[in-house]
Coordinates of C-alpha atoms and ligand atoms in Angstrom, one line a residue:
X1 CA 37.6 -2.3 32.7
X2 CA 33.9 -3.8 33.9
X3 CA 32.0 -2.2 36.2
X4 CA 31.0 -4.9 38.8
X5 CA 27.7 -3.4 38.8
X6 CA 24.9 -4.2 37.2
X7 CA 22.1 -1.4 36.9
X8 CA 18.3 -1.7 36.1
X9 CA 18.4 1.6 33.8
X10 CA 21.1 3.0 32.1
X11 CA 19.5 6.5 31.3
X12 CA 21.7 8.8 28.8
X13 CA 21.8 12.2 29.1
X14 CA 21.8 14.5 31.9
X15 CA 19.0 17.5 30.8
X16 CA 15.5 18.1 31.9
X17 CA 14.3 14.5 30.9
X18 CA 17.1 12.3 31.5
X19 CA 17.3 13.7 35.2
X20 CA 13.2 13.8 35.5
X21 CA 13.5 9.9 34.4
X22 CA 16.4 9.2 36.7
X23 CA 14.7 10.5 39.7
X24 CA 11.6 8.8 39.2
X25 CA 13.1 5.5 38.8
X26 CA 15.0 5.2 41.6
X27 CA 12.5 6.7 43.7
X28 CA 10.7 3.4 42.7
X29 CA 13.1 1.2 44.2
X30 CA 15.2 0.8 40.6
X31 CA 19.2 0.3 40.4
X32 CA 19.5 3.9 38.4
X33 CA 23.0 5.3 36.5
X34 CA 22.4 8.6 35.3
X35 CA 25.3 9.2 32.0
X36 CA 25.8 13.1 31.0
X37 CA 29.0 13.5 28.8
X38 CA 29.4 17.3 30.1
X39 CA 27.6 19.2 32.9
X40 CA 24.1 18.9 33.7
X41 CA 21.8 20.9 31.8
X42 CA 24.5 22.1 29.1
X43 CA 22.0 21.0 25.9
X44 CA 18.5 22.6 25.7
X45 CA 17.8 22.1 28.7
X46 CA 19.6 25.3 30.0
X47 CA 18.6 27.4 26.7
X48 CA 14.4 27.5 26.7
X49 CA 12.6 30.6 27.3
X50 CA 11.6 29.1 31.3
X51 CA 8.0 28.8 31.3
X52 CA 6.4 26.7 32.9
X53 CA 3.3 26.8 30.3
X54 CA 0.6 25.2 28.2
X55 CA 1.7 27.3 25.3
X56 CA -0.8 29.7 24.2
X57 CA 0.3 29.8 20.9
X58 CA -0.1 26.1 20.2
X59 CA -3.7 25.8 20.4
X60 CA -3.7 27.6 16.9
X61 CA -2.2 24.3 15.7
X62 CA -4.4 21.8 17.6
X63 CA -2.4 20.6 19.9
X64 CA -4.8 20.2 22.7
X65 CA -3.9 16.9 24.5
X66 CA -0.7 19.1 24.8
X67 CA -1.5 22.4 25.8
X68 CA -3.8 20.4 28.6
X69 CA -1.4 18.2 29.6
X70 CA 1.1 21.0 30.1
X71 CA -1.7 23.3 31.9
X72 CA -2.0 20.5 34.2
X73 CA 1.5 20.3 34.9
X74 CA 2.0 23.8 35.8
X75 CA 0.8 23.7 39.5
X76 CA 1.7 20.8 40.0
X77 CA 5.5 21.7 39.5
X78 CA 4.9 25.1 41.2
X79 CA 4.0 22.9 44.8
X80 CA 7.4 20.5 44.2
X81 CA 9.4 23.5 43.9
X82 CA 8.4 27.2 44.8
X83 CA 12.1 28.4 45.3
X84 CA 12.8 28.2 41.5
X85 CA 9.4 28.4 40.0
X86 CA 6.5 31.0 40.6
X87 CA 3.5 32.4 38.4
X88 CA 3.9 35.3 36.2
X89 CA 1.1 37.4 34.5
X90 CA 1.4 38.0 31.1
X91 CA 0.2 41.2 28.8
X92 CA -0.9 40.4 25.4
X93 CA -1.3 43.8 23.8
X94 CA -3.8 43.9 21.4
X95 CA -2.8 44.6 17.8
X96 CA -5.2 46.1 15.2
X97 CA -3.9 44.1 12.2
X98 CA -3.0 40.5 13.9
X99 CA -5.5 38.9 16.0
X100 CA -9.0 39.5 16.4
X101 CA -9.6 40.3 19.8
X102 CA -12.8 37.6 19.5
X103 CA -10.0 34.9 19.0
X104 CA -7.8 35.8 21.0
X105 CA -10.5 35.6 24.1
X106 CA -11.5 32.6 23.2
X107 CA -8.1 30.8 23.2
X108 CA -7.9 32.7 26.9
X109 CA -11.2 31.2 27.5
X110 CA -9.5 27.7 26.6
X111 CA -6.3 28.3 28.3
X112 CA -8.2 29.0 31.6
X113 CA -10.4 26.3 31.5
X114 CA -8.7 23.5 29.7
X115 CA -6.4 22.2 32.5
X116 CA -7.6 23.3 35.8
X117 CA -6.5 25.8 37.9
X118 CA -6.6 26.4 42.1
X119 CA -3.4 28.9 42.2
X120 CA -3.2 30.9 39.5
X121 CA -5.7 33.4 38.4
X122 CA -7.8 33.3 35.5
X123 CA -7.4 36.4 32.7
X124 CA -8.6 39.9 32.7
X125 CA -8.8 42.3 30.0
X126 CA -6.7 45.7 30.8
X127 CA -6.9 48.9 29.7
X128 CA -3.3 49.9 29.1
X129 CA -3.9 53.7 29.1
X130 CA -4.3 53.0 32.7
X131 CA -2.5 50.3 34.0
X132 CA 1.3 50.4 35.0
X133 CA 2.2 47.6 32.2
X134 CA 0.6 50.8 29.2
X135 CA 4.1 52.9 30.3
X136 CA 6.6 51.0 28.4
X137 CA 4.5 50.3 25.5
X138 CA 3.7 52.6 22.8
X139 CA 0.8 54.9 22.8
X140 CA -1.4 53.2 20.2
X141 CA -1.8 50.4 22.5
X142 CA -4.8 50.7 24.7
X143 CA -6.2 47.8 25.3
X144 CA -4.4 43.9 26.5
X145 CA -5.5 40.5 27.7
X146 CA -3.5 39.7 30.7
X147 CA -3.2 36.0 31.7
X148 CA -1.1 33.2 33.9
X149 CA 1.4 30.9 33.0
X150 CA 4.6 30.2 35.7
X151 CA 8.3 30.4 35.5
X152 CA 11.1 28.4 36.4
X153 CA 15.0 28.3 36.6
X154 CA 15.1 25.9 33.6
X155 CA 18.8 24.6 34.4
X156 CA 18.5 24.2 38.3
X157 CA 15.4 22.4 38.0
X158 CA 17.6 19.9 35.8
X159 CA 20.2 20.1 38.9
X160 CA 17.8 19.5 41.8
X161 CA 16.4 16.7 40.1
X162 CA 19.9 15.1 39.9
X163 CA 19.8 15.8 43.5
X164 CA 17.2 14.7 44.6
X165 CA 17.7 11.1 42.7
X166 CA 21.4 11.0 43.8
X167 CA 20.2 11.8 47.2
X168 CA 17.9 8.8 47.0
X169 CA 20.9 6.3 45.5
X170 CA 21.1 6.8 41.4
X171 CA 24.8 6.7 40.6
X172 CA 24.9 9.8 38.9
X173 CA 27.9 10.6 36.4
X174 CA 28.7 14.3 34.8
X175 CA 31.8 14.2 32.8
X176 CA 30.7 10.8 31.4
X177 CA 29.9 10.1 27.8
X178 CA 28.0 6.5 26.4
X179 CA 30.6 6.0 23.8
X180 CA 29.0 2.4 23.0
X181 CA 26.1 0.1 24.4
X182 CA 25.4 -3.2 22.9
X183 CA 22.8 -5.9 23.7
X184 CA 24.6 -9.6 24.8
X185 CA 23.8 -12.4 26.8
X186 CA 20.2 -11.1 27.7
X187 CA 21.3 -7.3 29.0
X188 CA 22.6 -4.2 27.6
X189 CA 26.7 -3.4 28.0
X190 CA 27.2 0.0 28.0
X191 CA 30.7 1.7 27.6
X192 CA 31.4 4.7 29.6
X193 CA 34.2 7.3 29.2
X194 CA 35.1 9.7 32.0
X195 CA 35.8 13.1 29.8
X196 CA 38.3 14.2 32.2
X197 CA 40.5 11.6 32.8
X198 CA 39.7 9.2 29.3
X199 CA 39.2 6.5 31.7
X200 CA 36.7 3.9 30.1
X201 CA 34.7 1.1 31.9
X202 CA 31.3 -1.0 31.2
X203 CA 28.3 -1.6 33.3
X204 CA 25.7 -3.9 32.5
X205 CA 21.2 -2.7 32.6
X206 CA 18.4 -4.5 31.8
X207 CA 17.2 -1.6 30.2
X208 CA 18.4 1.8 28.6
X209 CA 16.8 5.4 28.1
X210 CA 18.4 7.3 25.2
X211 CA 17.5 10.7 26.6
X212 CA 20.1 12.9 24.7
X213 CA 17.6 15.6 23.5
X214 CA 19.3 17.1 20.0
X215 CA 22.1 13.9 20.2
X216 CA 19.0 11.7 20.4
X217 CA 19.5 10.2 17.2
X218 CA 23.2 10.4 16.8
X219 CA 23.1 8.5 20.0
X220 CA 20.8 6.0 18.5
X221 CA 22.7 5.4 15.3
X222 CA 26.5 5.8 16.1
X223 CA 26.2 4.8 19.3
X224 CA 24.1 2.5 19.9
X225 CA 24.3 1.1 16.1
X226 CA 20.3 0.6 15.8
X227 CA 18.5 2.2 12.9
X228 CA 15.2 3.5 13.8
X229 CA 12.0 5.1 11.8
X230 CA 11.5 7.9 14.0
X231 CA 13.7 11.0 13.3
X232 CA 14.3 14.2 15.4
X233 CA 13.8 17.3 13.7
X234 CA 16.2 20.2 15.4
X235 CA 14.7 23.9 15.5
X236 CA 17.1 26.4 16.9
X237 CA 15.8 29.4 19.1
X238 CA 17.7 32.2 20.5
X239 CA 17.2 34.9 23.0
X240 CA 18.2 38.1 23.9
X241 CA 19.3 39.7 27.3
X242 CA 19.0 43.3 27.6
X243 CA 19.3 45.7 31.0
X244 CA 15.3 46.0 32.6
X245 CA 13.5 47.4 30.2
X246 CA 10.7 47.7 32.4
X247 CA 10.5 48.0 36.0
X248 CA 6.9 46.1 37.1
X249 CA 6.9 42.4 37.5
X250 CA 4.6 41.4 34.8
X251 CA 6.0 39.8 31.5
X252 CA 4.6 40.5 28.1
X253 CA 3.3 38.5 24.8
X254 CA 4.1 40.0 21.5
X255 CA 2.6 38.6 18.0
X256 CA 4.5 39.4 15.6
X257 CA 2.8 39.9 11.6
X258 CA 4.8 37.1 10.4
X259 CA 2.6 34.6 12.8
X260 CA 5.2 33.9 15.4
X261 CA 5.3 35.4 19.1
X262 CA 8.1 36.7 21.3
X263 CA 8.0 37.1 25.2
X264 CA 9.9 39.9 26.8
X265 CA 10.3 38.7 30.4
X266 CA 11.7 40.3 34.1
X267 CA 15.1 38.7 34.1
X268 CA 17.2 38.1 37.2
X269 CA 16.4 41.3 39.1
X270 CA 17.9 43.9 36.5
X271 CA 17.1 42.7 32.9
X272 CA 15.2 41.7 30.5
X273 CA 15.2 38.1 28.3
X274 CA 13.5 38.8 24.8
X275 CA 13.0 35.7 22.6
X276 CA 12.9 32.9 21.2
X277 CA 13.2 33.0 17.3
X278 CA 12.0 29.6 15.3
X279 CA 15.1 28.4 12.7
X280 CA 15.6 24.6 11.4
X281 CA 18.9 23.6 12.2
X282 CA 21.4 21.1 10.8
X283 CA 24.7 21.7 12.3
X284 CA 26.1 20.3 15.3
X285 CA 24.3 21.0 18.3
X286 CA 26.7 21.7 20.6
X287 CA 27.8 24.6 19.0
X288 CA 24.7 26.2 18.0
X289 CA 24.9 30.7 18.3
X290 CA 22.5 33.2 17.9
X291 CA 22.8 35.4 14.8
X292 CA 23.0 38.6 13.2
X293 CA 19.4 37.8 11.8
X294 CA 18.6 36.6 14.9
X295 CA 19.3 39.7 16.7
X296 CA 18.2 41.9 14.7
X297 CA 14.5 39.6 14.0
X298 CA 14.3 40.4 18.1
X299 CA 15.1 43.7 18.7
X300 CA 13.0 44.5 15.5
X301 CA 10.0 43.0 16.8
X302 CA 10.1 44.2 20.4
X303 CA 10.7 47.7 18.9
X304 CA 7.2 47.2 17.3
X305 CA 5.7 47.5 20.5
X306 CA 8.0 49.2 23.1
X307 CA 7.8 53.1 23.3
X308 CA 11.8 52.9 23.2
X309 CA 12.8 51.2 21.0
X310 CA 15.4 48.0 21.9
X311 CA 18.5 48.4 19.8
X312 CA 21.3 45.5 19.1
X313 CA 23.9 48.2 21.1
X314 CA 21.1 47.0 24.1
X315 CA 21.9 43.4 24.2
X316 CA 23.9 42.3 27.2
X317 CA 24.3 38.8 26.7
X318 CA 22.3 35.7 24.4
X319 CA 22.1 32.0 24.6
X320 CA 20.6 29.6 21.8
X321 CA 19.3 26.5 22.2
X322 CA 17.8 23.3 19.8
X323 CA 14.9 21.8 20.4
X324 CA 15.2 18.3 19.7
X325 CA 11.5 18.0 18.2
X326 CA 10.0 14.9 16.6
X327 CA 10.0 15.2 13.0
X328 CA 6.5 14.8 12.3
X329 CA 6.8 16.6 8.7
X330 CA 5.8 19.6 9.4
X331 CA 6.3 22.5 6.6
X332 CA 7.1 25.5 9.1
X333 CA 9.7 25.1 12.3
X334 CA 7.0 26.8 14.0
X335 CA 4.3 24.3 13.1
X336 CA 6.3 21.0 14.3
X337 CA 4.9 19.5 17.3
X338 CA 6.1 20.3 20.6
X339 CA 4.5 17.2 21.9
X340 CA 6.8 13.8 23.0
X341 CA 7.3 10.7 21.0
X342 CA 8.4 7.8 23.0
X343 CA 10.0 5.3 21.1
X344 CA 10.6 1.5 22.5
X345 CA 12.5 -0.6 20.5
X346 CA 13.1 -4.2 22.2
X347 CA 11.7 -4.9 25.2
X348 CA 9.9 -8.6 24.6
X349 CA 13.3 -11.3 24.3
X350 CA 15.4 -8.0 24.0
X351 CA 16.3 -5.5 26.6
X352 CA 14.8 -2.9 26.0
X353 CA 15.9 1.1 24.7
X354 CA 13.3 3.7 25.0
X355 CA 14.2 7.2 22.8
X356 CA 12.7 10.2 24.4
X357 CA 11.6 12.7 21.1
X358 CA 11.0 16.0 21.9
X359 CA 8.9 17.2 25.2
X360 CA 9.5 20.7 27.0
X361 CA 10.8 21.6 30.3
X362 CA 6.9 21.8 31.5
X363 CA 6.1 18.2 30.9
X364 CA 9.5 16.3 32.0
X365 CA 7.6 15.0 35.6
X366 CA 5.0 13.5 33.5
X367 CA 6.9 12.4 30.3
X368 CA 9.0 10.6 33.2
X369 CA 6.2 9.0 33.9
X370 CA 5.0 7.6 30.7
X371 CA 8.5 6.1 30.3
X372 CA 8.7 4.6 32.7
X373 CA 5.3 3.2 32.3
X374 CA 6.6 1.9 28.9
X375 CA 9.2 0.1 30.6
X376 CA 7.5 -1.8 33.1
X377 CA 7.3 -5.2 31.3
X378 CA 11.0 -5.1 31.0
X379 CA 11.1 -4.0 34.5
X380 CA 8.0 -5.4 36.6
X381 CA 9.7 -4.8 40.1
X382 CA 9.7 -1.2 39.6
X383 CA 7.1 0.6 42.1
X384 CA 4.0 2.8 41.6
X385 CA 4.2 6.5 40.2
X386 CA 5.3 9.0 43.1
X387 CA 6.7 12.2 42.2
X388 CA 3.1 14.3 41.6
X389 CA 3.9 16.6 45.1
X390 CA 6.7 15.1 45.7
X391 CA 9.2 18.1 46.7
X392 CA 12.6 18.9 44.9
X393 CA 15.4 19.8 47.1
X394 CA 14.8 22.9 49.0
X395 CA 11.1 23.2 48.1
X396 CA 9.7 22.2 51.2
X397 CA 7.4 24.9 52.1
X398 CA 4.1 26.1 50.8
X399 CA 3.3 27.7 47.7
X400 CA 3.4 31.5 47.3
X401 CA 4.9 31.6 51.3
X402 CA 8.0 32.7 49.7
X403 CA 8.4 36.0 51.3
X404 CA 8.2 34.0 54.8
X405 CA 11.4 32.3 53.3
X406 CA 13.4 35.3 52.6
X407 CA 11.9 37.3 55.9
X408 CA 13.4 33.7 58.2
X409 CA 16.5 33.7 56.1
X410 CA 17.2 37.6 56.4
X411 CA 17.1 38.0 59.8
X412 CA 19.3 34.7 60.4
X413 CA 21.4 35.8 57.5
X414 CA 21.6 40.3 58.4
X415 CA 24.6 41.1 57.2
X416 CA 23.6 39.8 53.5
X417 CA 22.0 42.6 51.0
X418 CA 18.4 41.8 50.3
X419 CA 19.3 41.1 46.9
X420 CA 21.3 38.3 47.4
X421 CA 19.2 36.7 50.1
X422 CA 16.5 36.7 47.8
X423 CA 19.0 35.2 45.0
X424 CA 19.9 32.4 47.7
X425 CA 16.2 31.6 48.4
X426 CA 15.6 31.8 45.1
X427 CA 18.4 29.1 43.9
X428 CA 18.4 26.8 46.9
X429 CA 15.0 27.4 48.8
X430 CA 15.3 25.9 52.4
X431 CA 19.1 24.8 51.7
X432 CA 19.6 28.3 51.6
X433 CA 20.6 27.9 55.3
X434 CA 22.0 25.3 55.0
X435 CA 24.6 26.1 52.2
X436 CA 25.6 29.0 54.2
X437 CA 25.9 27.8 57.7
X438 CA 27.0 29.1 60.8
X439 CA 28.2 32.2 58.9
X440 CA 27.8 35.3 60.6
X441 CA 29.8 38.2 58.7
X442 CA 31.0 38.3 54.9
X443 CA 34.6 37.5 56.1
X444 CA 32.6 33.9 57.2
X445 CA 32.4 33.0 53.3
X446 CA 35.8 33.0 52.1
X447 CA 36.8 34.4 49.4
X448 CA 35.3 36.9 47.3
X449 CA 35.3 36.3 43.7
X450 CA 33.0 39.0 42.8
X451 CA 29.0 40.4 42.4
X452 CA 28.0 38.2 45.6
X453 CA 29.8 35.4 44.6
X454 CA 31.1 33.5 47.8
X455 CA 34.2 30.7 48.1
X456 CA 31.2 29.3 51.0
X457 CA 28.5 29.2 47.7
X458 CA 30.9 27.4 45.3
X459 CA 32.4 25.0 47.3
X460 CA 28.2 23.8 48.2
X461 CA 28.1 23.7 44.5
X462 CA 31.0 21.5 43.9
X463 CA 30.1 19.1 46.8
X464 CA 26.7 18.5 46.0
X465 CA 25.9 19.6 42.8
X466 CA 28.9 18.8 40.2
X467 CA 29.9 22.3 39.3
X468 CA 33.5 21.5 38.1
X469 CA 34.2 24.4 35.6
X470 CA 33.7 28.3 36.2
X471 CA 31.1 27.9 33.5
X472 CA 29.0 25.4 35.3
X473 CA 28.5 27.9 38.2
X474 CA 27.7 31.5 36.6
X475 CA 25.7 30.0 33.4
X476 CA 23.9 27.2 34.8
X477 CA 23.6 27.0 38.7
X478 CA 23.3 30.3 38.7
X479 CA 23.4 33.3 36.3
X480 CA 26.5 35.4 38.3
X481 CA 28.3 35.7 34.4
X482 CA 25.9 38.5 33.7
X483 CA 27.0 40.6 37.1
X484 CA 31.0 38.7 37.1
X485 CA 33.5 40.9 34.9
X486 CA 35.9 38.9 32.7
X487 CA 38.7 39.1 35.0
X488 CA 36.4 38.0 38.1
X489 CA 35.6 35.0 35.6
X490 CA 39.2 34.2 35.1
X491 CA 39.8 34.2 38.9
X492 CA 37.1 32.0 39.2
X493 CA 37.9 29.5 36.6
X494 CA 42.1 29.8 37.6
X495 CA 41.1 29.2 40.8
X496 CA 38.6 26.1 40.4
X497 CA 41.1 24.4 38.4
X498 CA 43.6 24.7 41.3
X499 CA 40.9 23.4 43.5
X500 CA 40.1 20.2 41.2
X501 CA 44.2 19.4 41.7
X502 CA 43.6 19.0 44.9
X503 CA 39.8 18.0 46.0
X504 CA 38.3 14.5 46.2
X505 CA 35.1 13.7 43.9
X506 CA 32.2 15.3 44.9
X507 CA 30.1 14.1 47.5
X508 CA 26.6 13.8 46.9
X509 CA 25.2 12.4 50.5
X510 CA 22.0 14.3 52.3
Ligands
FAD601 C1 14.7 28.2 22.4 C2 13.9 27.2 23.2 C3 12.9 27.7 24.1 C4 12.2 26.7 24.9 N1 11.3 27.2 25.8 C5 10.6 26.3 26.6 C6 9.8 26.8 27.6 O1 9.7 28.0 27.8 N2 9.1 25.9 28.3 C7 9.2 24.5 28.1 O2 8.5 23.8 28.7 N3 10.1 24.0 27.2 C8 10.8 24.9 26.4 N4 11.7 24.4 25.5 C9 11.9 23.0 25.3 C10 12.8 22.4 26.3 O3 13.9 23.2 26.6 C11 13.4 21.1 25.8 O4 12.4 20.2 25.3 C12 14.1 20.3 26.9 O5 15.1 21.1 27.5 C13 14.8 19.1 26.2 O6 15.5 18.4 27.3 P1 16.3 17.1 27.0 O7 16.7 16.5 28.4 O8 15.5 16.2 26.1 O9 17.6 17.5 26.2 P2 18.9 18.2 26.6 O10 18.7 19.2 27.7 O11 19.6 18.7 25.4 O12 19.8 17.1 27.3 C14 20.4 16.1 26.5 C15 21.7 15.8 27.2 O13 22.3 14.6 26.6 C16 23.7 14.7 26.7 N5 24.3 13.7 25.9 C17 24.3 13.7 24.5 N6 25.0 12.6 24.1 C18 25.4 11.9 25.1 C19 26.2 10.8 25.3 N7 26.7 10.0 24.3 N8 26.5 10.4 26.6 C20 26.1 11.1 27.7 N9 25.4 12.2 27.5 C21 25.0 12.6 26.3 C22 24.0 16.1 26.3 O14 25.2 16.6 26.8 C23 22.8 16.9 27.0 O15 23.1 17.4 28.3 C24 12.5 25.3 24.7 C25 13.4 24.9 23.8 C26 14.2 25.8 23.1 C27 15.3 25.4 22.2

């Protein structure tokens, strides 16, 4: 079957940087169709270690258009959406034999000055004997460099950019895999296939964004049949969840002697993420795990620095991810660039394909950007760059004015627990309200499906942002499945699959 429709951009691939491109595009007046073969955010894009950051670490390697770039980017995504994303101080203990504490200032000196700064504040030096972040740490650490960098809710940031271009007319399609595009008659034909019902049609685009992050180049070669010079070069990295570990809000920095870091971060109110380890990767994607070597690699060098130390018994829960890196021939995983590679094939007499390689969650807005910057020739009645301030969905209201947010929505909300208003503000920011209505007692959310897990909160979730599976909801538009037992998971999942039987499509209208 054909689509009637004919689109200006085709972009595949529903993470970070197909939904950052999507958004963009339409928002300049573009006929957008957003393709993700699964749920939003399942690839990378729901794995990183959420930092909104320049990356510290990568000024050893040079990479200083990146790191300011990326230290640009950081307020500037704070201001489009402080529900998800806020600044976090981090403690960089100082370590005798890694580091000299001369180098070590000086990249702070960099970091703080590089990309410009109004919100967050600059480093300090801390002695650790004295300040609350020494406790947890072992007693031969006395002295740390404390610094900024921000956070961010990696997977709902992918949502409420789906959102927010859905909300302003991209035809946006989870579930919905490119199994073919070819180029005819002057424009691109491009084969969908709806994953649950098999159902196949084609729309036509004048132009096409391969945005499939580690599918990037399968994508390109089986299918889209093109061969192309640029390769991706696919990194794994895993983390660890364990219970708090620490009870101040402050994360930490940890060099490790073989080179690398690891960040031990506050984690969803009662635990701690540890990570990321650096491993090339050549199996399929999709089914990348963290292992034994993994684990142990963590809780081994987190033990080098915490007082108690964090045993594999410890670990709660872990997720693993692939970077889908440009393969720029570097010798170590580490060493690769983080930086993007945008690759435009066509474009002149051809419609044109534009391959996103690599980029982080900190620099989708202005990788977005660039593409689309690429693709003007092809499409020249595409408006003028707009999404710098431009709020995501719920993040209408000032910077740091959070705690006005949860003070409104607790005393219209009372007979919530704090914990879960904040968890509310948190995920949905001004829709907060919204989502849960004119409710004015627990009984007023429906069922109970376990933690603070509402019928009320899923059934927002399914209309307007495309949770279809249980997995959708307590891994990605939220974290519930670390508070959910299995059997409250199974009642979840048994019951959304009654619920698809008998719902419509989601709707994705303001
Ligand atoms: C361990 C780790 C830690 C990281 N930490 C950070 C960090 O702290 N800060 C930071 O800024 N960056 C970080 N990153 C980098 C960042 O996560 C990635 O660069 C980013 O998520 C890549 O997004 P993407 O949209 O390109 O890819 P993905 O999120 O993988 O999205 C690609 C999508 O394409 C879909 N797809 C594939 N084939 C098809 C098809 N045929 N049809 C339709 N859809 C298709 C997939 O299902 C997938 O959802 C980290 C990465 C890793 C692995």
């Amino acid at each position: 079957m054909t689509d009637d429709a004919t689109y200006d951009l085709v972009v595949i691939g529903g993470g970070i940087n197909g939904c950052g491109i999507a958004r963009d595009a339409v928002g300049r007046g573009l006929k957008v169709l957003l393709a993700e073969r699964s749920d939003l955010a399942i690839g990378t894009s729901s794995a990183s270690t959420k930092l909104i950051h320049g990356g510290l670490r990568y000024l050893e390697h040079y990479e200083f258009a990146l790191v300011r770039e990326s230290l640009k980017e950081r307020e500037v995504l704070l201001s489009m959406a402080p529900h998800i994303a806020w600044p976090l101080r981090f403690v960089l203990p100082h370590h005798g034999g890694l580091r000299p504490a001369w180098l070590i200032r000086l990249g702070l000196f960099l970091y703080d000055h590089l990309g410009g700064r109004e919100i967050l504040p600059g480093c300090r030096t801390l002695n650790l004997r004295k300040d609350v972040t020494g406790g947890p740490l072992r007693k031969s650490f006395s002295k740390a460099f404390e610094y900024s960098d921000c956070w961010v809710d990696d997977a709902r940031l992918v949502v409420l950019n789906a959102v927010d271009a859905a909300r302003r007319g991209a035809d946006v399609r989870t579930r919905t895999a490119v199994t073919n595009a070819k180029r005819e008659e002057g424009a691109w034909t491009v084969d969908l296939e709806d994953q649950s019902s098999g159902a196949r049609s084609s729309v036509r685009a004048k132009a096409v964004v391969n945005a499939a992050g580690p599918w990037v180049a399968d994508v390109l070669a089986r299918r889209l049949g093109i061969n192309s010079k640029a390769s991706v070069r696919l990194v794994k990295g895993s983390h660890i969840v364990i219970r708090q570990k620490f009870e101040h809000d402050r994360a930490y920095i940890f060099q490790n002697a073989d080179n690398r870091i690891i960040f031990a971060i506050p984690y969803e109110q009662d635990f701690t993420l540890i990570g990321t380890t650096d491993v090339d990767y050549q199996d399929d994607p999709g089914a990348v795990e963290i292992s034994a070597d993994e684990i142990e690699y963590l809780c081994a060098a987190a033990s080098e620095y915490f007082d108690e130390p964090v045993q594999t018994e410890d670990v709660v829960w872990t997720y693993s991810g692939v970077r889908p890196l440009y393969d720029d021939g570097a010798s170590a995983a580490q060493k690769a660039t983080r930086d993007f590679v945008l690759d435009l094939n066509g474009g002149g007499d051809q419609p044109a394909l534009l391959n996103v390689f690599g980029g982080k969650i900190t620099t989708y807005r202005h990788l977005a950007e660039e593409v689309l910057a690429k693709l003007k020739p092809s499409l020249p009645m595409m408006g003028e760059p707009w999404t710098r301030g431009a709020t995501l969905p719920g993040g209408d209201f000032a910077v740091l004015r959070f705690d006005d947010l949860l003070a409104k929505t607790k005393s219209a909300y009372g007979f919530l627990s704090d914990a879960t208003v904040e968890r509310l503000c948190h995920a949905y920011g001004t829709q907060a309200a919204g989502m849960l209505g004119e409710a004015r007692s627990l009984d007023d959310l429906g069922r109970h499906f376990g933690a603070d897990l509402y019928e009320r909160e899923i059934e927002y979730l399914m209309r307007e942002e495309w949770a279809v599976e249980a997995d959708d909801i307590l891994w990605r538009r939220s974290k519930l499945g670390l508070r959910l037992t299995e059997e409250e998971r199974k009642g979840l999942a048994a019951w959304l699959s009654a619920k698809q039987d008998t719902t419509a499509p989601a709707r994705h209208a303001i």
